[in-house]
Amino acid sequence: VNLIGFDIGGANTKAAYIATRNGCVEQTVTASEYFPIWKHPEKLAATLKRLTRKVAMAKHLDLVAVTMTAELADAYETKREGVNRILTQVENAFPSTRILVVDVDAKLRAIEEARREPSKVAAANWAATGWLAAQLECDCVVVDVGSTTTSIIPIKNGAIAAEGKNDLEKLILGELVYTGSLRTNVAATVNVIPTAKGLTRISSELFAQSADVQLILGNISQTDYTVETPDGNGKTRAAALARLARVVCADTEMLNEAEIVHIAQYVYEAQVKQIAEALAQVCNRLKNKPNDLTVVVTGLGRNFLAHKAALQAGFAEVVDLGELVGGDVARVSTAFAVALMGASYLEGGVIRWTR
Amino acid sequence: VNLIGFDIGGANTKAAYIATRNGCVEQTVTASEYFPIWKHPEKLAATLKRLTRKVAMAKHLDLVAVTMTAELADAYETKREGVNRILTQVENAFPSTRILVVDVDAKLRAIEEARREPSKVAAANWAATGWLAAQLECDCVVVDVGSTTTSIIPIKNGAIAAEGKNDLEKLILGELVYTGSLRTNVAATVNVIPTAKGLTRISSELFAQSADVQLILGNISQTDYTVETPDGNGKTRAAALARLARVVCADTEMLNEAEIVHIAQYVYEAQVKQIAEALAQVCNRLKNKPNDLTVVVTGLGRNFLAHKAALQAGFAEVVDLGELVGGDVARVSTAFAVALMGASYLEGGVIRWTR
C-alpha cells in the first residue's frame, strides 16, 4: 500500500511517504517544512499538498494518516476549534483520499469521530511514536526531542504505559517537556547565567533560541537551523553569538567569543538537565531502575539532547532510532510512525520496518 | 524654557513636554506610544514628531533631551550601532533644535560626544530617574517598574549610588530586573506552576505576558494594556484567560476561571519576588537596613509591583511618585526627568517640580 503520514506541529509540518508490500516497508521518503501555523492557519492545506508532491510525487495514495499538536497554536481559541479547523484543512488538501487520525490510545479514527471527540486526537503524536518504539523494545522509554518539545514515552510489556492523556497531564508527569532543539526561548530555559563578572539575571525577550545555542556549540549545522531566527538576521555562528550576547543585555563588543560560548554551554546543560529530570520522574513512576530499561532516542535532538539526558539520568543502554532507519527518517519519526500505523491498518498486520 | 524629554525604549517611546519659568515647572504634558523599534527602526523619527505634536503642539522648543534603552533591540548588531542609528533618527526629527543626550553619570552630552562614546549613553534611563529622585530624598532607593523592565536605583547623600554602569553589570547587581508590567513573557518568569492536579511544567512559547496576568487580577485596565497581545486577539479578560491557559498547554475548556486566576496570582507573586530580591540585594550592598531607607516607586507598575515588592523586602516607608506629580507623569517619569535635566541645564539651576 502507498500512503503518507503527517505530523502537523505548530511550527513544523512533517511528512513520511511509505510504500509497503507483504508486510515490509519497501520505500520511505520524508520531508519537513517550517510552517508556523499561527501565522497562516488557512495555508495548511497548501503546505500538505506541497509536502505530498515532494514525498509521494504523483503516486496514488491509499490513505492519508494524520497526527497533530498544532491545535495548541494561539490562532485557535480552544483545542476543539484547533482540531476541527486543522481537520478541515486536511480534507481540503485530500478531498478524495481516505483520511484517518491517530488518537491517544494509538488507534486510528475516522475524521468524523475525531471531530466529535477532539480531546482524543489533540496532541496524540507521542502515541504514534510510542506505538513504533513498542515494536522495537518491549520495555523501554522513548525520548523524542523535536524542534520545540520533548516527549518521553514509557513502554511496558510491549504496550504504551504513558499515564497523561493530554498535554497538561503530561507536563505534570514529565511525559512532556516544552524544550527542543531549535525553537526554545533561552529566557524560558534559564533564570540566571554565570558570567566572569558574576551570576547575572537575564532579559525576558526572545533574543536567542536553542538553535543559536546548538549552532554555537556545533550540535547542529546551518542547514539544520530550519526555523526563523529571533532577530531576522542570518544563521551564521557570528549572528548566533550576537543573539546570545543580547540575552544578558550585552553585545559582541562587551563579551568575547569564549564568554558567549560559555553561556551557550550553560543553557545547553540546563536543557539536558530538564529532560534528564523528566526522564527520571517517568522512570520512578514505572518503578524501574535506569539499568533495567533501554532508552530509545529519536527526533532532531536525539543525540545532543536525548542521548546526553539519558546518560545523565543513569541509563546505560541507549538505542538511536537514526541507526535503524537513517537520520532523515528518525528526525520525523512521528510522521513515519503515523504512516506505519496506516499501513498496518490497511494490510491488517505488523509491518517490518527496520533496515 | 520649553523643551521635551524623550525616553526611547525598545517597545515604548515616551515624551514629556515641560515649560519652566524662574526655576519652576509651569506646565507638563506627557504622552507614550507603543513603538516596537525592532520592527521599523527607520520610523523612529516619525514617532518622535508625532509625540511632539501631541505634547508640545506647535510651540517653539529650546531643547530636545533624550535618553534611550532601544539600542539593545535586535534590529541593531551592537549597541554602538544602535546608539548611532537612534541618534540619527533624533537628528532627522529635529534638524534645527539643540539635542542633548543623558549619560550614565547623569550629565547631558552633545550628540557628537554621545556618538563617540556610545557605551556612556546606552541605557542611561536610570541615571535620569535617579537624578530626579535624589532631589526628593537624600537617602532612598528608587524602584521604577515600566512595561518591560524594572530599574532599582540607590540614592545616597543626595547622589546616585548605583554601581553598574551598563545593563550587564546592573543585571548582576540587582539594579536591573528584566520584568515589567506588560511585556514580560510568563514563560520567562516561572518554570513551573502549581495546579489542582499537581506541579506542572510550562510551555516555552510566548503564549501570555505580564499584561494578561495583571489584567486578569485587575491590576491594570484594558486601556493600560497598550502593547500588542501575544496571539493578536483582544484585550478582554476572556481573551487573557485563554492566553494564560495556553501556558500550561491547556485551554478554557480544560481549566475553569478560578484555576486560571490561580495561575495569574502565582505568576504575579513570582514577579514581585524577583523585584523584592533585587531590592534586597541593592540594599545589602549599601549596608542599609530596609527601615533606614525610603523607597520611591514610579512607572506603570509602581503600585502593584514596586510597592508590593518594597513591602515584601521589609521597607516600611514608600513614596509614590504618582502622588507628587500625578499618575500620568509618574508613568513616564524617566522622560519627565530627562526634560527636567534639560531645563535645569538651560536655566542653570535647580527646578522645582513637585506639586
XYZ file of C-alpha atoms in Angstrom:
710
model
C 0.000 0.000 0.000
C 1.067 3.609 -0.583
C 0.342 6.249 1.980
C 1.536 9.372 3.752
C 1.743 10.022 7.460
C 1.615 13.638 8.556
C 2.753 15.083 11.859
C 1.239 18.557 11.956
C 3.101 20.538 14.607
C 2.652 24.186 15.462
C 5.893 25.267 13.799
C 6.860 22.361 11.553
C 4.792 20.028 9.414
C 6.421 16.694 8.732
C 5.515 14.075 6.139
C 6.563 10.451 5.620
C 5.552 8.583 2.472
C 5.871 4.820 2.638
C 5.227 2.049 0.144
C 4.757 -1.365 1.705
C 4.325 -4.836 0.249
C 3.656 -8.137 2.040
C 4.226 -6.628 5.450
C 7.504 -4.922 4.587
C 8.375 -1.278 4.013
C 9.807 -1.040 0.503
C 10.267 2.712 0.232
C 10.341 5.660 2.613
C 10.537 9.316 1.584
C 10.341 12.047 4.211
C 10.180 15.807 4.248
C 9.660 18.573 6.746
C 8.656 22.170 6.260
C 8.872 25.099 8.625
C 5.283 26.251 8.694
C 4.350 28.469 11.661
C 0.656 27.681 11.682
C -0.268 30.591 13.989
C 0.618 32.989 11.194
C -1.434 31.462 8.377
C -3.686 28.650 9.636
C -5.583 28.775 6.342
C -2.463 27.811 4.380
C -2.058 24.392 5.984
C -3.808 22.619 3.071
C -1.334 24.129 0.604
C 1.570 23.067 2.846
C 0.256 19.499 2.977
C -0.094 19.417 -0.819
C 3.409 20.799 -1.288
C 4.847 18.170 1.052
C 2.868 15.475 -0.772
C 4.330 16.450 -4.148
C 7.766 16.236 -2.545
C 7.478 12.830 -0.888
C 4.916 10.945 -2.986
C 5.343 12.665 -6.328
C 2.236 11.813 -8.357
C 1.695 8.358 -6.882
C -1.768 7.152 -5.955
C -2.367 7.252 -2.189
C -4.433 4.587 -0.455
C -4.608 6.582 2.723
C -3.541 9.764 4.485
C -2.909 9.313 8.214
C -2.553 12.316 10.479
C -1.496 13.331 13.944
C -1.346 16.891 15.222
C -0.088 19.118 18.015
C -0.810 22.354 16.146
C -4.232 22.690 17.788
C -2.448 24.354 20.735
C -1.298 27.231 18.497
C -2.748 30.558 19.536
C -4.504 31.012 16.206
C -7.218 28.883 17.832
C -9.294 29.895 20.828
C -9.572 26.313 22.126
C -8.180 22.914 21.168
C -11.665 21.912 19.995
C -11.577 24.738 17.475
C -7.976 23.933 16.533
C -8.590 20.238 15.885
C -11.648 20.979 13.773
C -10.036 23.693 11.695
C -6.944 21.573 11.115
C -9.049 18.593 10.022
C -10.906 20.840 7.574
C -7.566 21.831 6.057
C -6.581 18.158 5.742
C -9.886 17.405 3.998
C -9.370 20.367 1.683
C -5.945 19.039 0.740
C -7.193 15.479 0.153
C -10.831 15.677 -0.943
C -10.881 12.200 -2.471
C -8.462 10.243 -0.280
C -9.356 8.336 2.851
C -8.137 10.138 5.978
C -7.539 8.625 9.417
C -6.458 10.377 12.602
C -4.282 8.981 15.401
C -5.854 9.057 18.864
C -4.308 8.979 22.333
C -4.912 5.212 22.527
C -2.708 4.747 19.444
C -5.696 3.830 17.304
C -6.773 5.341 14.012
C -10.092 7.145 13.898
C -12.303 8.347 11.083
C -12.342 12.103 10.688
C -15.983 12.470 11.873
C -15.142 10.613 15.064
C -12.114 12.824 15.596
C -14.270 15.917 15.201
C -16.744 14.600 17.776
C -14.062 13.984 20.406
C -11.259 16.457 19.679
C -9.611 15.853 23.058
C -8.935 12.258 21.954
C -6.855 13.275 18.938
C -5.273 16.515 20.193
C -1.535 16.095 20.771
C -1.540 12.336 20.151
C 1.866 12.458 18.438
C 3.524 10.596 21.327
C 1.045 7.723 20.914
C 2.227 7.135 17.339
C 5.898 7.326 18.318
C 5.276 5.032 21.284
C 3.449 2.534 19.073
C 6.515 2.444 16.801
C 9.028 2.015 19.613
C 6.980 -0.736 21.255
C 7.703 -2.893 18.199
C 11.390 -2.418 18.800
C 11.706 -2.874 22.547
C 9.126 -4.400 24.897
C 10.390 -2.442 27.866
C 11.878 0.926 27.155
C 11.455 4.654 27.427
C 11.330 6.758 24.262
C 12.850 10.226 24.328
C 11.747 12.156 21.236
C 13.357 15.606 21.063
C 11.871 17.695 18.271
C 12.419 21.311 17.312
C 10.131 22.611 20.055
C 9.163 19.908 22.539
C 10.326 16.635 24.037
C 8.079 13.613 24.509
C 9.016 10.921 27.000
C 7.026 7.749 26.386
C 7.275 4.684 28.643
C 6.724 1.266 27.041
C 5.977 -1.709 29.294
C 5.424 -5.290 28.155
C 5.202 -4.115 24.584
C 2.467 -1.546 25.261
C 2.495 2.189 25.818
C 2.455 2.865 29.557
C 2.059 6.634 29.413
C -0.296 7.990 32.039
C -1.041 11.511 30.827
C -3.779 11.696 28.244
C -3.395 15.368 27.420
C -0.570 17.926 27.365
C -1.353 19.371 30.792
C -1.238 15.954 32.468
C 1.940 15.134 30.586
C 3.629 18.374 31.679
C 2.882 17.385 35.273
C 4.046 13.770 34.879
C 7.242 14.512 32.969
C 5.950 12.903 29.767
C 6.139 16.275 28.017
C 8.930 18.795 28.415
C 8.456 22.003 26.471
C 12.070 22.245 25.363
C 13.519 21.414 21.969
C 16.448 21.541 19.580
C 15.607 24.756 17.758
C 12.735 26.929 18.910
C 13.106 27.153 22.687
C 13.489 30.681 24.037
C 16.703 30.838 26.071
C 14.851 33.106 28.528
C 12.404 30.262 29.211
C 15.234 27.798 29.823
C 17.350 29.524 32.472
C 16.731 32.252 35.040
C 20.312 33.307 35.640
C 23.592 32.771 33.803
C 27.045 32.660 35.382
C 29.466 35.065 33.708
C 33.016 36.078 34.517
C 31.668 39.077 36.422
C 29.155 37.109 38.476
C 25.776 35.442 38.322
C 23.629 37.537 36.031
C 19.897 37.900 35.642
C 18.690 37.709 32.048
C 16.437 39.500 29.601
C 12.928 38.095 29.207
C 12.715 38.895 25.468
C 13.035 36.308 22.702
C 16.597 37.381 21.915
C 18.034 33.909 21.290
C 16.690 30.372 20.983
C 18.012 26.851 21.389
C 19.027 26.718 17.695
C 21.521 29.524 18.416
C 22.896 27.601 21.389
C 23.218 24.364 19.402
C 24.744 26.119 16.394
C 27.355 27.850 18.548
C 28.259 24.517 20.188
C 28.410 22.683 16.849
C 25.488 20.380 17.729
C 23.608 21.420 14.609
C 24.691 22.782 11.241
C 23.337 25.855 9.485
C 21.143 23.623 7.305
C 19.618 22.061 10.439
C 18.622 25.578 11.529
C 15.325 25.344 9.646
C 13.339 27.872 11.684
C 13.300 31.669 11.674
C 15.982 33.475 13.649
C 14.688 35.634 16.532
C 16.164 38.834 15.085
C 15.646 38.047 11.397
C 19.413 38.009 10.877
C 21.467 35.194 9.410
C 22.088 31.673 10.609
C 25.840 32.149 10.837
C 27.775 31.496 14.006
C 28.591 35.203 14.301
C 24.916 36.142 14.154
C 24.073 33.458 16.726
C 26.796 34.792 19.052
C 25.320 38.309 18.776
C 21.867 36.960 19.607
C 23.035 35.033 22.643
C 25.003 38.026 23.995
C 21.766 40.008 23.951
C 20.214 37.593 26.468
C 22.370 39.152 29.186
C 21.776 42.613 27.646
C 25.288 42.608 26.204
C 26.746 42.583 22.701
C 29.774 41.176 20.917
C 31.828 44.222 21.903
C 31.158 43.636 25.612
C 31.585 39.854 25.596
C 34.183 37.899 23.661
C 33.528 34.644 21.849
C 34.720 32.413 24.694
C 32.392 34.161 27.119
C 29.399 33.670 24.832
C 30.304 30.013 24.210
C 30.327 29.622 27.987
C 26.760 30.953 28.094
C 25.742 28.530 25.330
C 27.214 25.623 27.266
C 25.310 26.641 30.397
C 21.972 26.905 28.563
C 22.585 23.599 26.774
C 23.263 21.843 30.069
C 20.084 23.322 31.517
C 18.116 21.790 28.634
C 19.764 18.410 29.165
C 19.011 18.597 32.889
C 15.326 19.390 32.262
C 14.993 16.325 30.054
C 17.006 14.103 32.411
C 14.821 15.120 35.363
C 11.615 14.358 33.473
C 13.052 11.025 32.339
C 13.881 10.158 35.946
C 10.357 11.160 37.001
C 8.774 8.878 34.379
C 11.159 6.070 35.282
C 10.399 6.389 39.015
C 6.701 6.074 38.340
C 7.342 2.858 36.401
C 9.305 1.600 39.421
C 12.095 0.603 37.082
C 15.725 1.280 37.739
C 17.515 3.004 34.847
C 19.679 -0.015 34.137
C 16.634 -2.269 33.626
C 15.397 -0.141 30.763
C 16.582 0.802 27.308
C 16.146 4.371 26.153
C 15.132 4.811 22.535
C 16.153 8.257 21.303
C 14.656 9.951 18.277
C 13.939 13.350 16.735
C 16.351 16.056 15.624
C 17.846 16.312 19.106
C 18.211 12.588 19.682
C 21.984 12.700 20.070
C 22.926 16.014 21.634
C 19.862 16.305 23.889
C 18.066 12.960 24.341
C 21.124 10.675 24.481
C 23.011 13.032 26.778
C 19.999 13.336 29.087
C 19.623 9.542 29.198
C 23.226 9.160 30.297
C 22.780 11.895 32.899
C 19.694 10.112 34.246
C 21.767 6.965 34.679
C 20.695 4.893 31.680
C 23.407 2.736 30.186
C 21.647 1.332 27.144
C 20.574 3.807 24.521
C 19.203 2.877 21.098
C 19.355 5.552 18.424
C 16.411 5.245 16.065
C 18.524 7.016 13.456
C 20.840 3.999 13.266
C 17.897 1.743 12.451
C 16.044 3.831 9.901
C 18.505 6.553 8.935
C 18.838 10.037 10.329
C 16.364 11.680 7.969
C 13.605 9.272 8.948
C 14.469 9.492 12.655
C 14.100 13.268 12.529
C 10.475 12.852 11.545
C 9.884 9.580 13.344
C 6.367 10.568 14.420
C 5.280 11.092 10.804
C 6.955 7.788 9.919
C 5.122 6.082 12.796
C 1.814 7.541 11.641
C 2.420 6.207 8.137
C 3.286 2.776 9.526
C 0.128 2.770 11.648
C -1.831 3.447 8.462
C -0.060 0.674 6.520
C -0.589 -1.787 9.349
C -4.267 -0.841 9.411
C -4.652 -1.354 5.656
C -2.549 -4.518 5.422
C -4.102 -5.903 8.596
C -0.907 -6.899 10.365
C 2.525 -5.918 11.591
C 4.811 -4.186 9.101
C 8.544 -4.823 9.245
C 10.349 -1.528 9.085
C 13.896 -1.711 10.435
C 16.689 -1.968 7.907
C 12.224 77.436 28.802
C 10.224 74.991 26.699
C 11.552 71.559 25.976
C 10.794 67.869 25.512
C 12.417 64.928 27.221
C 12.274 61.624 25.365
C 12.729 58.166 26.806
C 13.242 55.925 23.801
C 12.648 52.344 24.897
C 12.627 49.263 22.738
C 8.857 48.855 22.827
C 7.553 52.234 24.021
C 8.660 55.769 23.298
C 7.711 58.257 25.986
C 7.706 62.063 25.819
C 7.390 64.760 28.453
C 6.999 68.388 27.449
C 7.673 70.930 30.174
C 7.538 74.707 30.299
C 9.505 76.265 33.145
C 9.875 79.821 34.403
C 12.095 81.167 37.179
C 13.070 77.725 38.346
C 9.557 76.319 38.471
C 7.717 73.891 36.220
C 4.645 75.695 34.932
C 3.282 73.084 32.554
C 3.805 69.376 31.947
C 2.277 67.367 29.100
C 3.181 63.724 28.627
C 2.489 61.016 26.091
C 3.596 57.492 25.363
C 3.362 55.446 22.219
C 3.753 51.737 21.693
C 6.501 51.651 19.093
C 8.304 48.309 18.761
C 11.533 49.678 17.356
C 12.835 46.262 16.216
C 10.112 46.180 13.582
C 10.685 49.587 11.977
C 13.810 51.281 13.322
C 13.619 53.773 10.454
C 10.255 55.073 11.656
C 11.530 56.400 14.978
C 11.836 59.973 13.643
C 8.183 59.955 12.614
C 7.187 58.626 16.034
C 9.150 61.382 17.773
C 7.492 64.017 15.585
C 4.038 62.556 16.258
C 4.670 62.600 20.008
C 5.954 66.184 19.740
C 2.776 67.366 18.039
C 0.840 65.728 20.857
C 2.715 67.146 23.834
C 4.157 70.434 22.590
C 1.673 71.307 19.879
C 3.351 73.940 17.713
C 5.356 75.574 20.492
C 8.966 76.568 19.971
C 11.387 74.157 21.624
C 14.583 75.410 23.230
C 15.926 71.891 23.562
C 15.269 68.233 22.993
C 16.790 65.967 25.657
C 16.997 62.236 25.103
C 17.704 59.006 26.870
C 17.445 55.572 25.311
C 17.366 51.856 26.003
C 16.257 50.895 22.498
C 19.856 50.338 21.376
C 19.552 46.812 22.814
C 16.798 45.962 20.324
C 17.784 43.213 17.932
C 17.396 45.451 14.915
C 20.955 46.501 15.759
C 24.008 44.272 15.644
C 25.710 46.055 18.544
C 24.821 48.818 20.994
C 27.293 51.084 19.184
C 25.277 50.688 16.006
C 22.008 51.084 17.921
C 23.002 54.304 19.661
C 24.252 55.844 16.435
C 21.232 54.903 14.368
C 18.855 56.122 17.060
C 20.686 59.453 17.320
C 20.430 59.852 13.543
C 16.680 59.407 13.809
C 16.526 62.039 16.569
C 18.505 64.438 14.383
C 16.201 63.742 11.453
C 13.193 64.542 13.612
C 14.720 67.788 14.980
C 17.105 69.153 12.338
C 17.134 72.673 13.778
C 16.734 72.098 17.511
C 19.539 71.616 20.000
C 19.745 67.996 21.153
C 21.385 66.694 24.322
C 21.762 63.108 25.480
C 21.735 61.783 29.057
C 24.819 59.811 30.067
C 25.379 57.239 32.817
C 26.832 59.959 35.067
C 23.502 61.824 34.852
C 25.065 64.550 32.731
C 23.891 65.871 29.374
C 26.162 65.365 26.394
C 26.248 66.839 22.927
C 25.224 64.407 20.216
C 28.750 64.164 18.711
C 30.149 63.200 22.110
C 27.422 60.601 22.528
C 28.306 59.111 19.149
C 31.970 58.898 20.122
C 31.271 57.033 23.358
C 28.031 55.122 22.806
C 28.569 52.974 25.903
C 28.247 56.150 28.011
C 24.740 56.942 26.802
C 23.359 53.438 26.184
C 20.675 52.528 28.735
C 21.203 55.649 30.867
C 17.488 55.949 31.636
C 18.044 55.018 35.292
C 20.514 57.908 35.672
C 17.804 60.411 34.742
C 15.258 58.824 37.059
C 17.836 58.659 39.857
C 18.746 62.323 39.331
C 15.072 63.203 39.764
C 14.558 61.111 42.879
C 17.712 62.457 44.509
C 16.019 65.852 44.643
C 13.184 64.293 46.611
C 15.008 62.089 49.097
C 18.685 62.233 50.023
C 18.753 58.570 51.001
C 16.390 56.289 49.187
C 16.047 53.518 46.657
C 14.023 54.129 43.511
C 12.030 51.237 42.058
C 10.882 52.124 38.550
C 8.693 49.402 37.029
C 7.988 50.064 33.364
C 6.221 47.973 30.756
C 9.241 45.745 30.195
C 11.946 46.262 32.815
C 12.495 47.376 36.386
C 15.281 49.737 37.446
C 16.411 49.836 41.052
C 18.447 52.959 41.749
C 20.093 53.621 45.111
C 20.482 57.260 46.209
C 22.946 58.088 48.982
C 23.600 61.533 50.425
C 21.650 63.085 47.584
C 23.696 61.388 44.851
C 23.126 58.327 42.718
C 24.953 55.406 44.290
C 24.358 52.878 41.521
C 27.375 50.698 40.823
C 26.570 49.116 37.484
C 27.422 51.291 34.511
C 25.823 49.103 31.864
C 22.909 46.680 31.647
C 25.034 43.574 32.150
C 26.585 44.901 35.357
C 23.158 46.022 36.543
C 21.622 42.603 35.894
C 24.338 41.117 38.098
C 23.982 43.717 40.874
C 20.181 43.727 41.004
C 19.944 47.269 39.653
C 18.113 45.956 36.593
C 15.463 43.254 36.615
C 14.112 42.340 33.205
C 10.496 42.078 34.339
C 7.717 44.597 33.807
C 4.034 45.426 33.956
C 3.051 44.493 30.419
C 5.543 42.797 28.119
C 7.173 40.074 30.208
C 6.762 36.557 28.818
C 5.156 34.393 31.504
C 7.453 31.566 30.374
C 10.458 33.709 31.336
C 9.005 34.449 34.777
C 8.269 30.997 36.184
C 9.492 27.472 35.463
C 6.621 25.523 36.979
C 3.091 26.389 38.047
C 1.115 24.661 40.788
C -2.294 23.473 39.554
C -5.023 21.402 41.198
C -3.583 18.293 39.541
C -0.004 18.944 40.636
C 3.069 20.998 39.886
C 3.175 21.482 36.133
C 5.956 22.303 33.722
C 5.106 25.076 31.279
C 5.288 25.890 27.595
C 8.268 27.945 26.459
C 6.321 29.859 23.800
C 5.182 33.478 24.159
C 1.600 32.425 24.885
C 0.871 35.013 27.588
C 2.600 38.076 29.043
C 2.501 40.057 32.273
C -0.226 42.353 30.890
C -2.525 39.298 30.740
C -1.672 38.419 34.331
C -2.253 41.991 35.560
C -5.472 42.374 33.567
C -6.877 39.127 34.976
C -6.029 40.253 38.517
C -7.484 43.724 37.995
C -4.107 45.450 38.456
C -4.425 47.174 35.092
C -7.386 48.166 32.942
C -7.878 47.408 29.248
C -6.700 50.935 28.392
C -3.456 50.339 30.325
C -2.864 47.305 28.082
C -1.075 49.440 25.497
C 1.045 46.733 23.886
C 0.231 44.002 21.366
C -1.338 40.807 22.651
C 0.748 37.644 22.121
C -1.938 35.962 20.000
C -3.263 39.072 18.248
C -6.625 38.597 19.962
C -8.447 41.139 22.089
C -7.561 42.743 25.397
C -10.630 41.420 27.165
C -10.425 39.368 30.327
C -11.771 36.327 28.470
C -9.024 36.570 25.846
C -6.380 37.000 28.574
C -7.693 33.902 30.386
C -7.423 31.880 27.150
C -3.826 33.084 26.666
C -2.778 32.214 30.204
C -4.368 28.731 29.999
C -2.180 28.055 26.971
C 0.974 28.488 29.110
C 0.267 25.082 30.691
C -0.825 23.738 27.270
C -4.460 23.910 28.321
C -7.487 25.906 27.195
C -10.613 27.401 28.753
C -12.452 24.114 28.354
C -9.818 22.259 30.394
C -9.347 24.894 33.105
C -12.059 26.988 34.713
C -11.753 30.680 35.526
C -10.744 30.147 39.166
C -7.945 27.817 38.092
C -6.567 30.354 35.618
C -6.821 33.188 38.168
C -4.785 30.993 40.477
C -2.076 30.752 37.791
C -2.152 34.540 37.345
C -1.700 35.035 41.089
C 1.273 32.680 41.117
C 2.997 34.422 38.198
C 2.290 37.835 39.724
C 3.857 36.802 43.021
C 6.907 35.494 41.164
C 7.354 38.929 39.572
C 7.030 40.649 42.943
C 9.557 38.249 44.439
C 12.075 38.900 41.656
C 11.885 42.622 42.293
C 11.968 42.225 46.089
C 15.076 40.038 45.886
C 16.891 42.534 43.674
C 15.870 45.355 46.003
C 17.260 43.434 48.974
C 20.487 42.796 47.038
C 20.941 46.501 46.272
C 20.083 47.393 49.860
C 22.580 44.873 51.284
C 25.336 46.343 49.182
C 24.557 49.805 50.566
C 24.779 48.291 54.044
C 21.482 49.923 54.897
C 18.677 48.196 56.705
C 15.307 48.477 54.954
C 13.847 50.644 57.705
C 16.582 53.284 57.299
C 15.634 53.911 53.692
C 12.639 55.247 51.831
C 11.591 53.527 48.631
C 10.424 55.813 45.838
C 8.159 53.918 43.452
C 7.433 55.020 39.901
C 6.457 53.741 36.477
C 3.287 51.995 35.357
C 3.818 49.185 37.863
C 4.652 51.420 40.817
C 1.723 50.241 42.927
C 1.026 46.628 42.085
C 4.655 45.603 41.521
C 7.130 48.123 43.029
C 5.196 48.994 46.191
C 4.315 45.375 46.888
C 7.934 44.293 46.358
C 9.153 47.033 48.717
C 6.858 45.803 51.467
C 7.956 42.225 50.828
C 11.604 43.286 51.105
C 10.845 44.802 54.505
C 10.624 48.504 53.661
C 8.060 50.432 55.678
C 8.260 53.843 54.044
C 7.232 54.036 50.411
C 6.772 57.259 48.466
C 4.646 57.048 45.335
C 5.908 59.488 42.710
C 2.405 59.442 41.242
C 1.087 61.235 44.313
C 3.583 64.040 43.822
C 3.312 64.616 40.091
C 0.174 62.748 39.071
C -0.173 59.245 37.715
C 0.270 60.154 34.057
C 3.601 61.856 34.720
C 4.772 59.062 37.048
C 4.153 56.520 34.297
C 6.715 58.279 32.139
C 8.888 59.572 34.969
C 12.115 58.944 33.061
C 11.004 61.169 30.179
C 9.913 63.772 32.740
C 13.306 63.513 34.472
C 15.103 63.953 31.156
C 13.070 67.083 30.438
C 13.863 68.447 33.906
C 17.565 67.756 33.407
C 17.364 69.782 30.218
C 15.514 72.654 31.899
C 17.980 72.681 34.766
C 20.829 72.778 32.242
C 19.311 75.710 30.348
C 18.171 77.681 33.382
C 21.428 76.957 35.207
C 19.960 75.757 38.486
C 17.538 73.516 40.311
C 13.972 73.412 39.008
C 11.135 72.944 41.470
C 8.786 70.279 40.187
C 6.619 68.759 42.914
C 3.050 69.984 43.155
